């Protein structure tokens, strides 16, 4: 599904804006909604816009043009302030760590009219991005260690890089049923692991079963396999496809 | 090579509908659910050797998923071992002429929080079960909001024999179909023989690829399998805005309209064909859309037949 023109939301609390600071691309419409029991306003520091008094559930919208830093405040309560930082490009904050020398996808948005974008790393790397018609972009970087990236005038984002190990232990439950115990260090609870089989008709490694690690950074994958096949377990990003670490190869099946 | 082969074309056959006769009541429990979908799970085109990054092949989307009664637990959309793929297309809805089909649908779209629906071709139903959104006219079944349920009541009549599409026809229809919200009904005659193998092939664009069942390239698209001697049936459908040509290597079938053999069938949006033959040619064969640009963009797969040549 493709999202329409860029939108962003800010919630107004009892004594704060949430988030208090927001990075958006120019042309973005920001919508504030009062989710508190007090009345508030959204008033530009430079006086260029003012929502007037907003009651509970009322909302107000403003569309930001040129890049810059735009402060705003509540006229009714001293000390409630917020800021919208308008850029040509923004990078979505990475949610999970990457692995050394492994591909890691970054994505974000660009302002209308920008069709090319390069992601610059503080490791000296320079990666061209693919910009889609809807103003989103994606790029695949390959960090060696923890690296900070920016694109055009975006705020920097940091990809934490961890060298993780996947270990497996396979137990045959019956002739064709297996329990594969998986453990990842350093601990990565909630991370995604995939049991892959190397299959001739799939021309390589094929994802069979996807699981998330439990609190102890372990899980048990139950698999049924008749014909003999090489198997491995990979740690991936939440997409179940971008590989961060692989286990040693083992065998499932007996025929 | 002599071949007992035939093709049944579904479409606008204006036969008088049979009176509703005593058939079975078939109940399906289906939900619209979010999934993370990889169009190229092995990250490569095995024929050209081109590699792909997950960032370009994985997308979050919403699909039709089959459930146990009252949506207690998810089921596979088709049984394991049929060599059909799970999740895209949606559950294969099987029935025979005379059967009533109750499709209980629940919208569990927590990803986009959009309304969804199911709209069925080929079967008889009354207006409330049309599932197609018309502001001011259509009912709840055309605009099932997140968390809500609706039961579509369908009847397989004599003119329902064949394979037919179903798809989302709610206000989110365009985005939903682009994301894989489609499936097929497979209706047999009252005493018609069921095939030994039934393969679902849906030609549709997805993301930057031309896909079969939401997957692109040999090795990633479904690997269909059969044995010499089996009655195989291909349920072929197109969705989207383009025409395709379905071609299988090493095989021919008889077109009932012309009574001539074919090995390629043109197919346009929401058209469906049921193609059958008695398998007699072992090998690892290609099946694909013969529109060259579509084939190169992923609309191709393999069909493996085991056993001795007859």
GROMACS .gro file of N, CA and C in nm, chain A residues 20-180:
model
  483
   20UNK      N    1   0.838   1.571   2.165
   20UNK     CA    2   0.865   1.715   2.176
   20UNK      C    3   0.942   1.768   2.055
   21UNK      N    4   1.022   1.682   1.991
   21UNK     CA    5   1.097   1.724   1.872
   21UNK      C    6   1.074   1.619   1.764
   22UNK      N    7   1.051   1.667   1.641
   22UNK     CA    8   1.017   1.574   1.534
   22UNK      C    9   1.090   1.615   1.407
   23UNK      N   10   1.152   1.516   1.337
   23UNK     CA   11   1.217   1.540   1.208
   23UNK      C   12   1.120   1.503   1.097
   24UNK      N   13   1.095   1.597   1.006
   24UNK     CA   14   1.006   1.570   0.892
   24UNK      C   15   1.069   1.626   0.765
   25UNK      N   16   1.018   1.583   0.648
   25UNK     CA   17   1.064   1.643   0.522
   25UNK      C   18   0.973   1.760   0.488
   26UNK      N   19   1.026   1.856   0.412
   26UNK     CA   20   0.945   1.973   0.378
   26UNK      C   21   0.826   1.929   0.295
   27UNK      N   22   0.713   1.993   0.319
   27UNK     CA   23   0.588   1.952   0.256
   27UNK      C   24   0.504   1.863   0.346
   28UNK      N   25   0.560   1.825   0.464
   28UNK     CA   26   0.486   1.738   0.555
   28UNK      C   27   0.380   1.817   0.631
   29UNK      N   28   0.263   1.757   0.644
   29UNK     CA   29   0.157   1.814   0.726
   29UNK      C   30   0.164   1.749   0.865
   30UNK      N   31   0.182   1.832   0.967
   30UNK     CA   32   0.186   1.781   1.104
   30UNK      C   33   0.049   1.804   1.167
   31UNK      N   34  -0.002   1.700   1.232
   31UNK     CA   35  -0.131   1.712   1.300
   31UNK      C   36  -0.110   1.695   1.451
   32UNK      N   37  -0.152   1.795   1.526
   32UNK     CA   38  -0.148   1.787   1.672
   32UNK      C   39  -0.287   1.751   1.723
   33UNK      N   40  -0.293   1.661   1.819
   33UNK     CA   41  -0.422   1.626   1.878
   33UNK      C   42  -0.412   1.640   2.030
   34UNK      N   43  -0.506   1.712   2.088
   34UNK     CA   44  -0.505   1.730   2.235
   34UNK      C   45  -0.563   1.605   2.300
   35UNK      N   46  -0.476   1.529   2.367
   35UNK     CA   47  -0.522   1.406   2.432
   35UNK      C   48  -0.523   1.423   2.583
   36UNK      N   49  -0.521   1.551   2.631
   36UNK     CA   50  -0.524   1.576   2.774
   36UNK      C   51  -0.657   1.641   2.812
   37UNK      N   52  -0.679   1.656   2.942
   37UNK     CA   53  -0.805   1.717   2.988
   37UNK      C   54  -0.796   1.870   2.991
   38UNK      N   55  -0.673   1.925   2.974
   38UNK     CA   56  -0.658   2.070   2.974
   38UNK      C   57  -0.666   2.126   2.833
   39UNK      N   58  -0.704   2.252   2.822
   39UNK     CA   59  -0.700   2.319   2.693
   39UNK      C   60  -0.555   2.360   2.664
   40UNK      N   61  -0.515   2.354   2.537
   40UNK     CA   62  -0.381   2.395   2.496
   40UNK      C   63  -0.390   2.467   2.363
   41UNK      N   64  -0.275   2.528   2.323
   41UNK     CA   65  -0.264   2.583   2.186
   41UNK      C   66  -0.136   2.530   2.124
   42UNK      N   67  -0.130   2.542   1.992
   42UNK     CA   68  -0.005   2.521   1.918
   42UNK      C   69   0.023   2.655   1.851
   43UNK      N   70   0.126   2.726   1.902
   43UNK     CA   71   0.153   2.863   1.858
   43UNK      C   72   0.297   2.873   1.812
   44UNK      N   73   0.319   2.919   1.689
   44UNK     CA   74   0.455   2.929   1.635
   44UNK      C   75   0.534   3.035   1.713
   45UNK      N   76   0.665   3.006   1.737
   45UNK     CA   77   0.752   3.102   1.805
   45UNK      C   78   0.752   3.236   1.730
   46UNK      N   79   0.749   3.227   1.594
   46UNK     CA   80   0.755   3.351   1.515
   46UNK      C   81   0.615   3.408   1.488
   47UNK      N   82   0.514   3.348   1.550
   47UNK     CA   83   0.378   3.401   1.538
   47UNK      C   84   0.312   3.374   1.403
   48UNK      N   85   0.375   3.287   1.319
   48UNK     CA   86   0.322   3.268   1.183
   48UNK      C   87   0.195   3.183   1.182
   49UNK      N   88   0.172   3.101   1.285
   49UNK     CA   89   0.045   3.027   1.293
   49UNK      C   90   0.006   3.009   1.438
   50UNK      N   91  -0.123   2.990   1.461
   50UNK     CA   92  -0.174   2.969   1.597
   50UNK      C   93  -0.302   2.886   1.585
   51UNK      N   94  -0.308   2.777   1.661
   51UNK     CA   95  -0.422   2.687   1.650
   51UNK      C   96  -0.547   2.744   1.716
   52UNK      N   97  -0.529   2.842   1.802
   52UNK     CA   98  -0.640   2.881   1.890
   52UNK      C   99  -0.655   2.775   1.997
   53UNK      N  100  -0.752   2.792   2.083
   53UNK     CA  101  -0.767   2.702   2.198
   53UNK      C  102  -0.819   2.566   2.153
   54UNK      N  103  -0.744   2.458   2.191
   54UNK     CA  104  -0.783   2.321   2.155
   54UNK      C  105  -0.835   2.249   2.278
   55UNK      N  106  -0.960   2.201   2.272
   55UNK     CA  107  -1.013   2.119   2.381
   55UNK      C  108  -0.971   1.973   2.360
   56UNK      N  109  -1.004   1.889   2.457
   56UNK     CA  110  -0.975   1.746   2.449
   56UNK      C  111  -1.031   1.690   2.318
   57UNK      N  112  -0.949   1.612   2.246
   57UNK     CA  113  -0.976   1.547   2.116
   57UNK      C  114  -0.974   1.643   1.997
   58UNK      N  115  -0.965   1.774   2.021
   58UNK     CA  116  -0.952   1.868   1.908
   58UNK      C  117  -0.816   1.848   1.842
   59UNK      N  118  -0.811   1.874   1.712
   59UNK     CA  119  -0.679   1.868   1.647
   59UNK      C  120  -0.659   1.988   1.557
   60UNK      N  121  -0.532   2.008   1.519
   60UNK     CA  122  -0.491   2.122   1.438
   60UNK      C  123  -0.382   2.075   1.343
   61UNK      N  124  -0.382   2.129   1.221
   61UNK     CA  125  -0.282   2.087   1.122
   61UNK      C  126  -0.205   2.207   1.069
   62UNK      N  127  -0.076   2.184   1.042
   62UNK     CA  128   0.004   2.286   0.974
   62UNK      C  129   0.101   2.215   0.879
   63UNK      N  130   0.116   2.270   0.758
   63UNK     CA  131   0.207   2.211   0.659
   63UNK      C  132   0.334   2.296   0.653
   64UNK      N  133   0.449   2.229   0.668
   64UNK     CA  134   0.578   2.298   0.673
   64UNK      C  135   0.643   2.304   0.537
   65UNK      N  136   0.696   2.420   0.501
   65UNK     CA  137   0.760   2.441   0.371
   65UNK      C  138   0.910   2.419   0.377
   66UNK      N  139   0.986   2.529   0.369
   66UNK     CA  140   1.132   2.522   0.355
   66UNK      C  141   1.198   2.455   0.476
   67UNK      N  142   1.312   2.387   0.452
   67UNK     CA  143   1.387   2.328   0.564
   67UNK      C  144   1.426   2.435   0.667
   68UNK      N  145   1.432   2.393   0.792
   68UNK     CA  146   1.467   2.484   0.901
   68UNK      C  147   1.417   2.428   1.033
   69UNK      N  148   1.443   2.504   1.139
   69UNK     CA  149   1.400   2.463   1.273
   69UNK      C  150   1.284   2.552   1.315
   70UNK      N  151   1.173   2.490   1.347
   70UNK     CA  152   1.052   2.566   1.378
   70UNK      C  153   1.005   2.534   1.520
   71UNK      N  154   1.022   2.630   1.611
   71UNK     CA  155   0.976   2.612   1.748
   71UNK      C  156   0.831   2.654   1.763
   72UNK      N  157   0.764   2.591   1.857
   72UNK     CA  158   0.627   2.633   1.887
   72UNK      C  159   0.602   2.613   2.037
   73UNK      N  160   0.493   2.668   2.090
   73UNK     CA  161   0.468   2.661   2.234
   73UNK      C  162   0.319   2.670   2.259
   74UNK      N  163   0.281   2.648   2.386
   74UNK     CA  164   0.142   2.662   2.427
   74UNK      C  165   0.125   2.798   2.493
   75UNK      N  166   0.034   2.880   2.439
   75UNK     CA  167   0.012   3.014   2.492
   75UNK      C  168  -0.051   3.012   2.631
   76UNK      N  169  -0.117   2.898   2.666
   76UNK     CA  170  -0.193   2.893   2.790
   76UNK      C  171  -0.111   2.843   2.908
   77UNK      N  172   0.000   2.770   2.879
   77UNK     CA  173   0.079   2.711   2.988
   77UNK      C  174   0.227   2.736   2.963
   78UNK      N  175   0.289   2.814   3.048
   78UNK     CA  176   0.431   2.845   3.032
   78UNK      C  177   0.512   2.716   3.040
   79UNK      N  178   0.612   2.704   2.954
   79UNK     CA  179   0.706   2.590   2.963
   79UNK      C  180   0.671   2.472   2.875
   80UNK      N  181   0.553   2.471   2.813
   80UNK     CA  182   0.522   2.361   2.721
   80UNK      C  183   0.567   2.405   2.583
   81UNK      N  184   0.679   2.344   2.534
   81UNK     CA  185   0.737   2.384   2.406
   81UNK      C  186   0.764   2.262   2.320
   82UNK      N  187   0.767   2.286   2.190
   82UNK     CA  188   0.798   2.178   2.097
   82UNK      C  189   0.876   2.230   1.979
   83UNK      N  190   0.925   2.137   1.894
   83UNK     CA  191   1.007   2.179   1.781
   83UNK      C  192   0.987   2.082   1.664
   84UNK      N  193   0.970   2.140   1.545
   84UNK     CA  194   0.964   2.060   1.423
   84UNK      C  195   1.087   2.095   1.342
   85UNK      N  196   1.170   1.994   1.312
   85UNK     CA  197   1.288   2.016   1.229
   85UNK      C  198   1.257   1.968   1.088
   86UNK      N  199   1.257   2.063   0.994
   86UNK     CA  200   1.219   2.032   0.855
   86UNK      C  201   1.346   2.014   0.772
   87UNK      N  202   1.351   1.900   0.699
   87UNK     CA  203   1.470   1.865   0.620
   87UNK      C  204   1.431   1.835   0.477
   88UNK      N  205   1.534   1.823   0.391
   88UNK     CA  206   1.513   1.769   0.256
   88UNK      C  207   1.500   1.617   0.263
   89UNK      N  208   1.566   1.556   0.363
   89UNK     CA  209   1.561   1.410   0.377
   89UNK      C  210   1.562   1.371   0.524
   90UNK      N  211   1.494   1.263   0.558
   90UNK     CA  212   1.502   1.206   0.692
   90UNK      C  213   1.534   1.057   0.679
   91UNK      N  214   1.601   1.003   0.783
   91UNK     CA  215   1.630   0.860   0.789
   91UNK      C  216   1.551   0.802   0.907
   92UNK      N  217   1.476   0.694   0.882
   92UNK     CA  218   1.404   0.628   0.992
   92UNK      C  219   1.506   0.569   1.089
   93UNK      N  220   1.481   0.585   1.219
   93UNK     CA  221   1.574   0.534   1.320
   93UNK      C  222   1.579   0.382   1.313
   94UNK      N  223   1.699   0.321   1.304
   94UNK     CA  224   1.709   0.174   1.300
   94UNK      C  225   1.660   0.115   1.432
   95UNK      N  226   1.582   0.006   1.422
   95UNK     CA  227   1.523  -0.050   1.543
   95UNK      C  228   1.602  -0.167   1.599
   96UNK      N  229   1.686  -0.229   1.517
   96UNK     CA  230   1.761  -0.346   1.565
   96UNK      C  231   1.907  -0.334   1.524
   97UNK      N  232   1.998  -0.396   1.600
   97UNK     CA  233   2.140  -0.389   1.564
   97UNK      C  234   2.171  -0.463   1.435
   98UNK      N  235   2.278  -0.422   1.367
   98UNK     CA  236   2.328  -0.493   1.251
   98UNK      C  237   2.444  -0.584   1.290
   99UNK      N  238   2.506  -0.646   1.191
   99UNK     CA  239   2.621  -0.734   1.215
   99UNK      C  240   2.738  -0.686   1.130
  100UNK      N  241   2.861  -0.718   1.173
  100UNK     CA  242   2.978  -0.671   1.099
  100UNK      C  243   2.978  -0.720   0.955
  101UNK      N  244   3.002  -0.630   0.860
  101UNK     CA  245   3.016  -0.664   0.718
  101UNK      C  246   2.893  -0.733   0.658
  102UNK      N  247   2.777  -0.710   0.719
  102UNK     CA  248   2.653  -0.764   0.664
  102UNK      C  249   2.566  -0.649   0.613
  103UNK      N  250   2.492  -0.677   0.505
  103UNK     CA  251   2.402  -0.576   0.450
  103UNK      C  252   2.300  -0.534   0.555
  104UNK      N  253   2.269  -0.404   0.560
  104UNK     CA  254   2.170  -0.352   0.654
  104UNK      C  255   2.086  -0.247   0.580
  105UNK      N  256   1.953  -0.266   0.576
  105UNK     CA  257   1.871  -0.170   0.500
  105UNK      C  258   1.839  -0.045   0.581
  106UNK      N  259   1.854   0.071   0.519
  106UNK     CA  260   1.809   0.197   0.578
  106UNK      C  261   1.698   0.252   0.489
  107UNK      N  262   1.603   0.321   0.550
  107UNK     CA  263   1.499   0.383   0.468
  107UNK      C  264   1.455   0.514   0.532
  108UNK      N  265   1.382   0.593   0.455
  108UNK     CA  266   1.336   0.721   0.506
  108UNK      C  267   1.252   0.791   0.400
  109UNK      N  268   1.245   0.923   0.410
  109UNK     CA  269   1.164   1.001   0.316
  109UNK      C  270   1.248   1.115   0.259
  110UNK      N  271   1.208   1.162   0.141
  110UNK     CA  272   1.266   1.285   0.086
  110UNK      C  273   1.154   1.381   0.049
  111UNK      N  274   1.192   1.510   0.044
  111UNK     CA  275   1.095   1.612   0.002
  111UNK      C  276   1.064   1.594  -0.146
  112UNK      N  277   0.946   1.640  -0.187
  112UNK     CA  278   0.905   1.630  -0.327
  112UNK      C  279   1.008   1.698  -0.415
  113UNK      N  280   1.034   1.641  -0.532
  113UNK     CA  281   1.127   1.702  -0.626
  113UNK      C  282   1.270   1.650  -0.613
  114UNK      N  283   1.297   1.573  -0.506
  114UNK     CA  284   1.432   1.516  -0.491
  114UNK      C  285   1.425   1.370  -0.538
  115UNK      N  286   1.507   1.336  -0.637
  115UNK     CA  287   1.499   1.203  -0.697
  115UNK      C  288   1.624   1.120  -0.677
  116UNK      N  289   1.730   1.184  -0.630
  116UNK     CA  290   1.851   1.107  -0.600
  116UNK      C  291   1.897   1.142  -0.459
  117UNK      N  292   1.963   1.043  -0.398
  117UNK     CA  293   2.000   1.057  -0.257
  117UNK      C  294   2.117   0.964  -0.232
  118UNK      N  295   2.215   1.012  -0.156
  118UNK     CA  296   2.329   0.928  -0.118
  118UNK      C  297   2.338   0.925   0.034
  119UNK      N  298   2.356   0.806   0.089
  119UNK     CA  299   2.369   0.791   0.234
  119UNK      C  300   2.517   0.790   0.269
  120UNK      N  301   2.558   0.886   0.352
  120UNK     CA  302   2.699   0.899   0.390
  120UNK      C  303   2.720   0.845   0.530
  121UNK      N  304   2.823   0.758   0.546
  121UNK     CA  305   2.855   0.703   0.678
  121UNK      C  306   2.977   0.772   0.736
  122UNK      N  307   2.989   0.773   0.871
  122UNK     CA  308   3.109   0.833   0.932
  122UNK      C  309   3.229   0.740   0.918
  123UNK      N  310   3.209   0.624   0.853
  123UNK     CA  311   3.321   0.536   0.818
  123UNK      C  312   3.373   0.570   0.678
  124UNK      N  313   3.322   0.680   0.619
  124UNK     CA  314   3.366   0.720   0.486
  124UNK      C  315   3.286   0.657   0.373
  125UNK      N  316   3.191   0.571   0.408
  125UNK     CA  317   3.113   0.503   0.303
  125UNK      C  318   3.013   0.598   0.240
  126UNK      N  319   2.976   0.567   0.117
  126UNK     CA  320   2.882   0.649   0.041
  126UNK      C  321   2.795   0.552  -0.038
  127UNK      N  322   2.663   0.549  -0.007
  127UNK     CA  323   2.574   0.447  -0.065
  127UNK      C  324   2.457   0.515  -0.135
  128UNK      N  325   2.440   0.490  -0.268
  128UNK     CA  326   2.325   0.550  -0.337
  128UNK      C  327   2.194   0.485  -0.291
  129UNK      N  328   2.090   0.566  -0.279
  129UNK     CA  329   1.959   0.515  -0.237
  129UNK      C  330   1.867   0.507  -0.358
  130UNK      N  331   1.766   0.421  -0.346
  130UNK     CA  332   1.660   0.413  -0.447
  130UNK      C  333   1.542   0.495  -0.398
  131UNK      N  334   1.503   0.596  -0.475
  131UNK     CA  335   1.394   0.684  -0.434
  131UNK      C  336   1.267   0.643  -0.508
  132UNK      N  337   1.161   0.613  -0.434
  132UNK     CA  338   1.034   0.571  -0.495
  132UNK      C  339   0.947   0.693  -0.526
  133UNK      N  340   0.845   0.671  -0.610
  133UNK     CA  341   0.757   0.780  -0.652
  133UNK      C  342   0.682   0.843  -0.534
  134UNK      N  343   0.662   0.764  -0.427
  134UNK     CA  344   0.583   0.815  -0.315
  134UNK      C  345   0.668   0.893  -0.215
  135UNK      N  346   0.797   0.921  -0.249
  135UNK     CA  347   0.880   1.002  -0.161
  135UNK      C  348   0.954   0.922  -0.055
  136UNK      N  349   0.940   0.789  -0.056
  136UNK     CA  350   1.019   0.708   0.036
  136UNK      C  351   1.146   0.664  -0.035
  137UNK      N  352   1.249   0.631   0.042
  137UNK     CA  353   1.372   0.580  -0.020
  137UNK      C  354   1.425   0.464   0.063
  138UNK      N  355   1.509   0.382  -0.002
  138UNK     CA  356   1.577   0.274   0.070
  138UNK      C  357   1.718   0.262   0.017
  139UNK      N  358   1.807   0.218   0.104
  139UNK     CA  359   1.947   0.197   0.067
  139UNK      C  360   2.000   0.083   0.154
  140UNK      N  361   2.095   0.009   0.100
  140UNK     CA  362   2.151  -0.102   0.177
  140UNK      C  363   2.297  -0.069   0.207
  141UNK      N  364   2.327  -0.046   0.336
  141UNK     CA  365   2.463  -0.015   0.378
  141UNK      C  366   2.527  -0.142   0.435
  142UNK      N  367   2.660  -0.143   0.441
  142UNK     CA  368   2.732  -0.259   0.496
  142UNK      C  369   2.830  -0.208   0.602
  143UNK      N  370   2.783  -0.190   0.726
  143UNK     CA  371   2.873  -0.136   0.830
  143UNK      C  372   2.972  -0.242   0.879
  144UNK      N  373   3.094  -0.197   0.912
  144UNK     CA  374   3.194  -0.289   0.968
  144UNK      C  375   3.183  -0.289   1.121
  145UNK      N  376   3.166  -0.167   1.176
  145UNK     CA  377   3.143  -0.153   1.320
  145UNK      C  378   3.025  -0.055   1.334
  146UNK      N  379   2.993  -0.020   1.457
  146UNK     CA  380   2.886   0.076   1.480
  146UNK      C  381   2.913   0.204   1.401
  147UNK      N  382   2.816   0.246   1.319
  147UNK     CA  383   2.838   0.355   1.223
  147UNK      C  384   2.720   0.453   1.227
  148UNK      N  385   2.753   0.582   1.212
  148UNK     CA  386   2.650   0.685   1.208
  148UNK      C  387   2.634   0.734   1.064
  149UNK      N  388   2.507   0.745   1.020
  149UNK     CA  389   2.477   0.780   0.881
  149UNK      C  390   2.396   0.908   0.874
  150UNK      N  391   2.415   0.983   0.762
  150UNK     CA  392   2.323   1.092   0.731
  150UNK      C  393   2.304   1.098   0.580
  151UNK      N  394   2.198   1.164   0.537
  151UNK     CA  395   2.169   1.180   0.395
  151UNK      C  396   2.122   1.323   0.374
  152UNK      N  397   2.185   1.398   0.280
  152UNK     CA  398   2.157   1.541   0.261
  152UNK      C  399   2.164   1.611   0.396
  153UNK      N  400   2.055   1.678   0.438
  153UNK     CA  401   2.058   1.755   0.563
  153UNK      C  402   1.987   1.681   0.677
  154UNK      N  403   1.975   1.547   0.666
  154UNK     CA  404   1.900   1.472   0.768
  154UNK      C  405   1.970   1.475   0.903
  155UNK      N  406   1.894   1.450   1.008
  155UNK     CA  407   1.954   1.426   1.139
  155UNK      C  408   2.028   1.292   1.129
  156UNK      N  409   2.141   1.275   1.200
  156UNK     CA  410   2.215   1.150   1.191
  156UNK      C  411   2.143   1.036   1.263
  157UNK      N  412   2.162   0.913   1.212
  157UNK     CA  413   2.115   0.794   1.284
  157UNK      C  414   2.232   0.697   1.297
  158UNK      N  415   2.230   0.620   1.404
  158UNK     CA  416   2.340   0.528   1.430
  158UNK      C  417   2.292   0.384   1.421
  159UNK      N  418   2.365   0.304   1.342
  159UNK     CA  419   2.339   0.159   1.337
  159UNK      C  420   2.439   0.093   1.432
  160UNK      N  421   2.384   0.036   1.540
  160UNK     CA  422   2.466  -0.037   1.635
  160UNK      C  423   2.506  -0.169   1.572
  161UNK      N  424   2.633  -0.203   1.577
  161UNK     CA  425   2.678  -0.328   1.515
  161UNK      C  426   2.729  -0.424   1.622
  162UNK      N  427   2.669  -0.541   1.627
  162UNK     CA  428   2.707  -0.644   1.725
  162UNK      C  429   2.751  -0.769   1.650
  163UNK      N  430   2.857  -0.833   1.696
  163UNK     CA  431   2.901  -0.958   1.636
  163UNK      C  432   2.835  -1.072   1.711
  164UNK      N  433   2.727  -1.128   1.653
  164UNK     CA  434   2.651  -1.228   1.726
  164UNK      C  435   2.676  -1.369   1.672
  165UNK      N  436   2.662  -1.468   1.759
  165UNK     CA  437   2.683  -1.608   1.722
  165UNK      C  438   2.553  -1.686   1.739
  166UNK      N  439   2.524  -1.771   1.640
  166UNK     CA  440   2.407  -1.858   1.648
  166UNK      C  441   2.457  -2.001   1.668
  167UNK      N  442   2.415  -2.063   1.778
  167UNK     CA  443   2.452  -2.204   1.799
  167UNK      C  444   2.325  -2.288   1.801
  168UNK      N  445   2.337  -2.411   1.747
  168UNK     CA  446   2.222  -2.499   1.738
  168UNK      C  447   2.257  -2.636   1.795
  169UNK      N  448   2.152  -2.705   1.844
  169UNK     CA  449   2.167  -2.844   1.888
  169UNK      C  450   2.044  -2.918   1.839
  170UNK      N  451   2.064  -3.024   1.760
  170UNK     CA  452   1.952  -3.094   1.697
  170UNK      C  453   1.930  -3.229   1.764
  171UNK      N  454   1.804  -3.259   1.793
  171UNK     CA  455   1.767  -3.386   1.856
  171UNK      C  456   1.660  -3.450   1.766
  172UNK      N  457   1.678  -3.577   1.732
  172UNK     CA  458   1.576  -3.649   1.654
  172UNK      C  459   1.469  -3.699   1.750
  173UNK      N  460   1.343  -3.657   1.728
  173UNK     CA  461   1.233  -3.699   1.816
  173UNK      C  462   1.176  -3.833   1.769
  174UNK      N  463   1.177  -3.851   1.636
  174UNK     CA  464   1.140  -3.980   1.577
  174UNK      C  465   1.214  -3.984   1.444
  175UNK      N  466   1.171  -4.074   1.352
  175UNK     CA  467   1.249  -4.090   1.229
  175UNK      C  468   1.258  -3.962   1.147
  176UNK      N  469   1.151  -3.884   1.146
  176UNK     CA  470   1.151  -3.768   1.058
  176UNK      C  471   1.125  -3.637   1.132
  177UNK      N  472   1.113  -3.644   1.265
  177UNK     CA  473   1.080  -3.523   1.340
  177UNK      C  474   1.201  -3.478   1.420
  178UNK      N  475   1.227  -3.349   1.417
  178UNK     CA  476   1.346  -3.296   1.482
  178UNK      C  477   1.311  -3.176   1.570
  179UNK      N  478   1.386  -3.163   1.679
  179UNK     CA  479   1.378  -3.043   1.762
  179UNK      C  480   1.514  -2.975   1.753
  180UNK      N  481   1.515  -2.855   1.696
  180UNK     CA  482   1.640  -2.780   1.680
  180UNK      C  483   1.642  -2.669   1.786
   0.00000   0.00000   0.00000
